[in-house]
Amino acid sequence: MVAQCATSTPYQQHSLCRLSWDMWKNDGDELYIICHHKKEEWPADAIFPCYLRNGELHWIDFHCDFDCPLDVTPQNERYEMYAEVVEHIQGNSAISMVSFGRVPQYSPLLGYFSAMGGCTKIQASNAYSVIPLLDSEADAIASIATLVKQKQRKIKDIAKGGVKQTTKLYDPAADSYPATDIVQLADHMVAEGIRDAAYMSSHFLSFFQRLYEAGAIKVLVSYEEGTPVASFFLLHDAHRNELIEWVLLYKHRRYNLQLMVHLLGIMKERGIARLNLACGIYGYKMLNFHPEVHCVYSVRMWRTHADYRRHELRTLLRGALRPFTYRLTRLLKRK
């Protein structure tokens, strides 16, 4: 279904969903996968990979940048399908609200859910950027369609500076996972304060190693004098003919940029037309690359407007009590 669903992303592949659930679920979470079945010749025409947490229905979306259902329903039957899914959700008293985060702006779910349910709130939650490449340009940097000439020269100068790097594209079909290199880069980022130690935990890193071993991702690593200096975890989106540069590890930002130049060359060789820089809009992306910017949205649905107001009130109270609870906890620890 991932191959058949034009709006799916690599984050919907089975191995990634399964590993995300196995490694990141909390105690008490319940798997809740909604499968819509309409015609006898279709085993399923839509799948919503979800879980329940304290009555809230969420995507299986741990550490994922884009979330959407697998939907191969014919266009003229899609409204009915979504209406039946919403009716199913509303009919289950165990579901107090729906909370779908990071839904791409092209997902039909946004339009259908906003027209259904008791109270639906849709708002932009993040953004991601895409750099298109031009087939007409032989040079990888010049092929970035959004770059002006001054930026091309600047990036070429940065890419050529320093000791020449060597790169290795690790493919799970042929190569062992470069665990030692990844850990070395992660430890450097923590030591330099670039990333928090809780974020770069061994559990977090083992998640990506297991994804690699399951064939869900590839890893691009650059080396300088035999030492790893930068790496990307890569996902291939066949529907949009683009690579997603998912997680970045580096010793210095210039190594990150130099590795991206190598990646552009690999993309040119393989005919991949777009580089998706994933969620998170940073100043250097906007200034240096002038990328396309697309929003992702959070979709929340309550049974009634009264339920929505109660949820907002509880959220407000929790926010007000959090500083007091934090200070009380620290005081008790001191005693």
Coordinates of C-alpha atoms in Angstrom, one line a residue:
M1 CA 0.0 0.0 0.0
V2 CA 2.9 2.4 0.6
A3 CA 3.9 1.9 -3.1
Q4 CA 0.3 2.4 -4.2
C5 CA -0.5 5.4 -2.1
A6 CA 0.7 8.5 -3.9
T7 CA 0.5 10.7 -0.7
S8 CA 2.5 8.3 1.5
T9 CA 6.0 9.1 2.7
P10 CA 8.9 6.8 3.6
Y11 CA 7.8 7.2 7.3
Q12 CA 4.8 5.0 6.5
Q13 CA 6.8 2.0 5.6
H14 CA 6.0 -1.0 7.7
S15 CA 9.5 -1.6 9.2
L16 CA 9.7 2.0 10.4
C17 CA 6.2 2.0 11.9
R18 CA 6.8 -1.3 13.6
L19 CA 10.2 -0.3 15.1
S20 CA 8.8 3.1 16.2
W21 CA 6.0 1.4 18.1
D22 CA 8.3 -1.3 19.6
M23 CA 10.9 1.2 20.8
W24 CA 9.0 4.3 21.8
K25 CA 5.6 3.2 23.2
N26 CA 4.9 4.1 26.9
D27 CA 3.4 1.8 29.5
G28 CA -0.3 1.9 29.0
D29 CA -0.2 2.8 25.3
E30 CA -2.5 0.7 23.1
L31 CA -2.0 -0.1 19.5
Y32 CA -5.1 1.1 17.5
I33 CA -4.8 0.6 13.7
I34 CA -7.9 1.6 11.7
C35 CA -8.3 -0.3 8.5
H36 CA -11.1 0.8 6.1
H37 CA -12.4 -1.9 3.8
K38 CA -15.0 -1.1 1.1
K39 CA -14.8 -3.6 -1.7
E40 CA -14.2 -7.3 -1.9
E41 CA -11.3 -6.9 -4.3
W42 CA -9.5 -4.6 -1.8
P43 CA -7.9 -6.1 1.3
A44 CA -8.0 -2.6 2.6
D45 CA -8.3 0.8 0.9
A46 CA -7.1 2.9 3.8
I47 CA -4.9 2.3 6.9
F48 CA -4.5 4.7 9.8
P49 CA -1.5 3.5 11.9
C50 CA -2.4 4.8 15.4
Y51 CA -2.2 4.2 19.1
L52 CA -4.2 5.3 22.1
R53 CA -2.6 7.2 25.0
N54 CA -4.8 8.2 27.9
G55 CA -7.8 8.3 25.6
E56 CA -6.1 10.3 22.9
L57 CA -5.7 8.8 19.4
H58 CA -2.2 9.5 17.9
W59 CA -0.3 8.5 14.8
I60 CA 2.6 6.1 15.3
D61 CA 4.8 9.0 14.6
F62 CA 7.7 8.8 17.1
H63 CA 10.6 10.9 15.6
C64 CA 8.9 11.1 12.2
D65 CA 8.6 14.3 10.3
F66 CA 5.5 13.5 8.2
D67 CA 2.4 11.6 9.1
C68 CA -0.5 10.6 6.9
P69 CA -2.8 7.5 6.4
L70 CA -2.2 5.0 3.6
D71 CA -5.1 5.8 1.3
V72 CA -5.8 4.2 -2.1
T73 CA -9.5 5.0 -2.1
P74 CA -10.8 6.3 -5.5
Q75 CA -11.3 10.1 -5.5
N76 CA -15.0 9.9 -5.9
E77 CA -15.4 7.6 -2.8
R78 CA -12.9 9.3 -0.5
Y79 CA -15.3 11.6 1.3
E80 CA -17.5 8.6 2.2
M81 CA -14.5 6.7 3.5
Y82 CA -13.3 9.6 5.7
A83 CA -16.9 10.1 7.0
E84 CA -17.0 6.4 8.0
V85 CA -13.6 6.6 9.7
V86 CA -14.7 9.7 11.7
E87 CA -18.0 8.0 12.6
H88 CA -16.0 5.0 13.8
I89 CA -13.8 7.2 16.0
Q90 CA -16.8 9.1 17.4
G91 CA -18.5 5.8 18.1
N92 CA -15.7 4.5 20.3
S93 CA -16.1 5.9 23.9
A94 CA -12.5 5.0 24.7
I95 CA -11.3 7.8 22.3
S96 CA -11.6 11.2 24.0
M97 CA -9.9 13.2 21.3
V98 CA -7.8 12.8 18.1
S99 CA -4.3 14.3 18.0
F100 CA -2.6 13.9 14.6
G101 CA 0.7 15.9 14.4
R102 CA 2.9 16.8 11.4
V103 CA 0.3 16.1 8.6
P104 CA 1.7 17.4 5.3
Q105 CA -0.2 20.2 3.6
Y106 CA -1.0 18.0 0.6
S107 CA -2.7 15.4 2.7
P108 CA -6.5 15.1 1.9
L109 CA -7.0 14.3 5.6
L110 CA -6.8 18.1 6.4
G111 CA -9.8 19.0 4.3
Y112 CA -12.0 16.0 5.3
F113 CA -11.4 16.1 9.0
S114 CA -12.1 19.9 9.1
A115 CA -15.6 19.2 7.7
M116 CA -16.4 16.4 10.1
G117 CA -16.4 15.7 13.8
G118 CA -17.6 17.8 16.7
C119 CA -14.8 20.4 17.0
T120 CA -11.8 20.2 14.8
K121 CA -8.7 22.5 15.2
I122 CA -6.1 22.5 12.4
Q123 CA -3.0 24.7 12.8
A124 CA 0.5 24.8 11.3
S125 CA 2.9 23.0 13.7
N126 CA 6.2 23.1 11.7
A127 CA 7.7 23.5 8.3
Y128 CA 10.1 21.7 6.0
S129 CA 12.2 22.8 3.1
V130 CA 12.9 21.3 -0.3
I131 CA 15.7 22.1 -2.7
P132 CA 15.0 21.2 -6.3
L133 CA 17.8 20.2 -8.7
L134 CA 18.0 21.1 -12.4
D135 CA 18.8 18.3 -14.9
S136 CA 20.1 20.8 -17.3
E137 CA 23.1 21.7 -15.1
A138 CA 26.1 19.3 -15.0
D139 CA 27.6 20.8 -11.8
A140 CA 25.8 19.6 -8.7
I141 CA 25.9 23.0 -6.9
A142 CA 24.8 24.9 -10.0
S143 CA 21.9 22.4 -10.4
I144 CA 20.3 23.7 -7.2
A145 CA 17.5 25.7 -8.9
T146 CA 16.9 28.0 -5.9
L147 CA 20.5 29.3 -5.6
V148 CA 21.6 32.7 -7.0
K149 CA 25.1 32.9 -8.5
Q150 CA 26.7 34.6 -5.5
K151 CA 25.5 31.7 -3.3
Q152 CA 26.8 29.1 -5.7
R153 CA 30.3 30.6 -5.5
K154 CA 30.1 30.8 -1.7
I155 CA 29.1 27.2 -1.3
K156 CA 31.7 26.0 -3.8
D157 CA 34.4 27.9 -1.8
I158 CA 33.3 26.3 1.4
A159 CA 33.1 22.8 -0.2
K160 CA 36.6 23.1 -1.5
G161 CA 38.1 24.4 1.7
G162 CA 40.1 22.4 4.2
V163 CA 41.4 18.8 3.8
K164 CA 39.7 16.9 1.0
Q165 CA 37.1 14.6 2.4
T166 CA 36.2 11.0 1.4
T167 CA 32.6 9.8 1.6
K168 CA 30.9 6.5 2.0
L169 CA 27.3 5.7 1.3
Y170 CA 26.3 2.8 3.5
D171 CA 23.6 0.6 2.0
P172 CA 22.0 -2.0 4.2
A173 CA 21.9 -4.4 1.3
A174 CA 25.7 -4.5 1.1
D175 CA 27.3 -2.8 4.1
S176 CA 27.4 -3.2 7.9
Y177 CA 26.1 -0.3 9.9
P178 CA 28.8 2.2 10.8
A179 CA 28.0 2.2 14.5
T180 CA 31.3 3.3 15.8
D181 CA 31.4 6.3 13.5
I182 CA 27.9 7.4 14.4
V183 CA 28.5 7.1 18.2
Q184 CA 31.7 9.2 17.8
L185 CA 29.9 12.0 16.0
A186 CA 27.0 11.9 18.5
D187 CA 29.4 12.1 21.5
H188 CA 31.2 15.1 19.9
M189 CA 27.9 16.9 19.4
V190 CA 27.0 16.3 23.1
A191 CA 30.5 17.4 24.3
E192 CA 30.3 20.6 22.2
G193 CA 26.8 21.4 23.4
I194 CA 25.3 21.1 19.9
R195 CA 22.9 18.5 21.1
D196 CA 21.5 17.5 24.5
A197 CA 22.7 14.2 26.0
A198 CA 19.1 13.1 26.6
Y199 CA 18.4 13.6 22.9
M200 CA 21.5 11.7 21.7
S201 CA 20.8 8.8 24.0
S202 CA 21.9 5.2 23.3
H203 CA 18.3 4.3 22.8
F204 CA 17.8 7.0 20.2
L205 CA 20.9 5.9 18.3
S206 CA 20.0 2.2 18.5
F207 CA 16.6 3.1 16.9
F208 CA 18.4 4.3 13.8
Q209 CA 20.7 1.3 13.8
R210 CA 17.7 -1.0 13.9
L211 CA 16.1 1.0 11.1
Y212 CA 19.2 0.6 9.0
E213 CA 19.3 -3.2 9.7
A214 CA 15.7 -3.4 8.7
G215 CA 16.6 -1.8 5.3
A216 CA 14.5 1.4 6.0
I217 CA 17.3 4.0 5.7
K218 CA 20.8 4.5 4.3
V219 CA 23.7 6.4 5.9
L220 CA 26.1 8.8 4.2
V221 CA 29.3 9.5 6.2
S222 CA 32.2 11.8 5.3
Y223 CA 35.8 11.2 6.7
E224 CA 38.8 13.5 7.1
E225 CA 42.1 11.7 7.5
G226 CA 40.1 8.5 8.4
T227 CA 38.0 10.2 11.1
P228 CA 34.2 10.7 10.7
V229 CA 33.3 14.4 10.5
A230 CA 29.6 14.3 9.3
S231 CA 26.8 11.9 8.5
F232 CA 23.2 11.9 7.2
F233 CA 20.5 9.4 7.7
L234 CA 18.7 9.2 4.3
L235 CA 15.2 8.2 3.3
H236 CA 14.2 7.8 -0.4
D237 CA 10.7 9.1 -1.3
A238 CA 10.0 7.3 -4.6
H239 CA 6.6 9.1 -5.2
R240 CA 8.3 12.6 -5.2
N241 CA 11.7 11.4 -6.6
E242 CA 13.4 13.0 -3.6
L243 CA 15.8 12.2 -0.8
I244 CA 14.9 13.1 2.8
E245 CA 18.0 14.2 4.8
W246 CA 16.5 13.0 8.1
V247 CA 19.0 13.3 10.9
L248 CA 22.4 15.2 10.7
L249 CA 25.5 14.5 12.8
Y250 CA 28.5 16.6 12.4
K251 CA 31.7 18.0 14.0
H252 CA 31.3 21.5 12.4
R253 CA 28.7 23.1 10.2
R254 CA 31.2 23.4 7.3
Y255 CA 31.4 19.5 7.3
N256 CA 27.7 19.4 7.1
L257 CA 27.7 21.6 4.0
Q258 CA 30.5 19.8 2.4
L259 CA 28.7 16.5 2.8
M260 CA 25.6 17.9 1.4
V261 CA 27.6 18.9 -1.8
H262 CA 28.7 15.3 -2.0
L263 CA 25.1 14.2 -1.6
L264 CA 24.0 16.5 -4.4
G265 CA 26.5 14.8 -6.7
I266 CA 25.1 11.3 -5.8
M267 CA 21.6 12.6 -6.5
K268 CA 22.7 14.0 -9.9
E269 CA 24.2 10.6 -10.8
R270 CA 21.0 8.7 -9.8
G271 CA 18.5 11.1 -11.3
I272 CA 17.0 12.1 -8.0
A273 CA 15.4 15.6 -8.5
R274 CA 14.7 17.0 -5.0
L275 CA 16.5 17.2 -1.7
N276 CA 14.1 17.4 1.3
L277 CA 15.8 18.9 4.3
A278 CA 13.0 17.7 6.6
C279 CA 11.3 19.6 9.3
G280 CA 12.9 22.6 11.0
I281 CA 13.4 25.9 9.2
Y282 CA 16.9 27.3 10.0
G283 CA 18.3 30.7 9.0
Y284 CA 21.3 29.2 7.1
K285 CA 18.9 27.2 4.9
M286 CA 16.8 30.3 4.0
L287 CA 19.8 32.5 3.4
N288 CA 22.1 30.1 1.5
F289 CA 19.6 27.9 -0.4
H290 CA 16.3 29.8 -0.8
P291 CA 14.4 26.5 -0.7
E292 CA 10.8 25.8 -1.2
V293 CA 9.0 25.9 2.2
H294 CA 6.0 23.7 3.0
C295 CA 4.0 23.5 6.2
V296 CA 3.0 20.5 8.2
Y297 CA -0.1 20.7 10.4
S298 CA -1.5 19.3 13.6
V299 CA -5.1 18.1 13.5
R300 CA -7.0 17.8 16.7
M301 CA -10.6 16.7 17.0
W302 CA -12.9 16.8 20.0
R303 CA -16.4 15.4 20.3
T304 CA -18.0 18.7 21.2
H305 CA -16.9 22.4 21.7
A306 CA -17.4 21.9 25.4
D307 CA -14.8 19.1 25.3
Y308 CA -12.4 21.4 23.5
R309 CA -12.9 24.2 26.1
R310 CA -12.3 21.7 29.0
H311 CA -9.1 20.5 27.3
E312 CA -7.8 24.0 26.8
L313 CA -8.6 24.8 30.5
R314 CA -6.7 21.7 31.7
T315 CA -3.8 22.6 29.5
L316 CA -3.8 26.2 30.9
L317 CA -3.9 24.9 34.5
R318 CA -1.0 22.4 33.9
G319 CA 1.1 25.2 32.5
A320 CA 0.4 27.4 35.5
L321 CA 1.2 24.6 38.0
R322 CA 4.3 23.3 36.2
P323 CA 6.8 25.9 37.7
F324 CA 5.4 25.3 41.2
T325 CA 5.6 21.5 40.8
Y326 CA 9.2 21.8 39.5
R327 CA 10.3 24.0 42.5
L328 CA 8.6 21.7 45.0
T329 CA 10.3 18.6 43.5
R330 CA 13.7 20.3 43.7
L331 CA 13.0 21.3 47.3
L332 CA 12.1 17.7 48.3
K333 CA 15.2 16.4 46.6
R334 CA 17.4 18.7 48.6
K335 CA 15.8 17.6 51.9

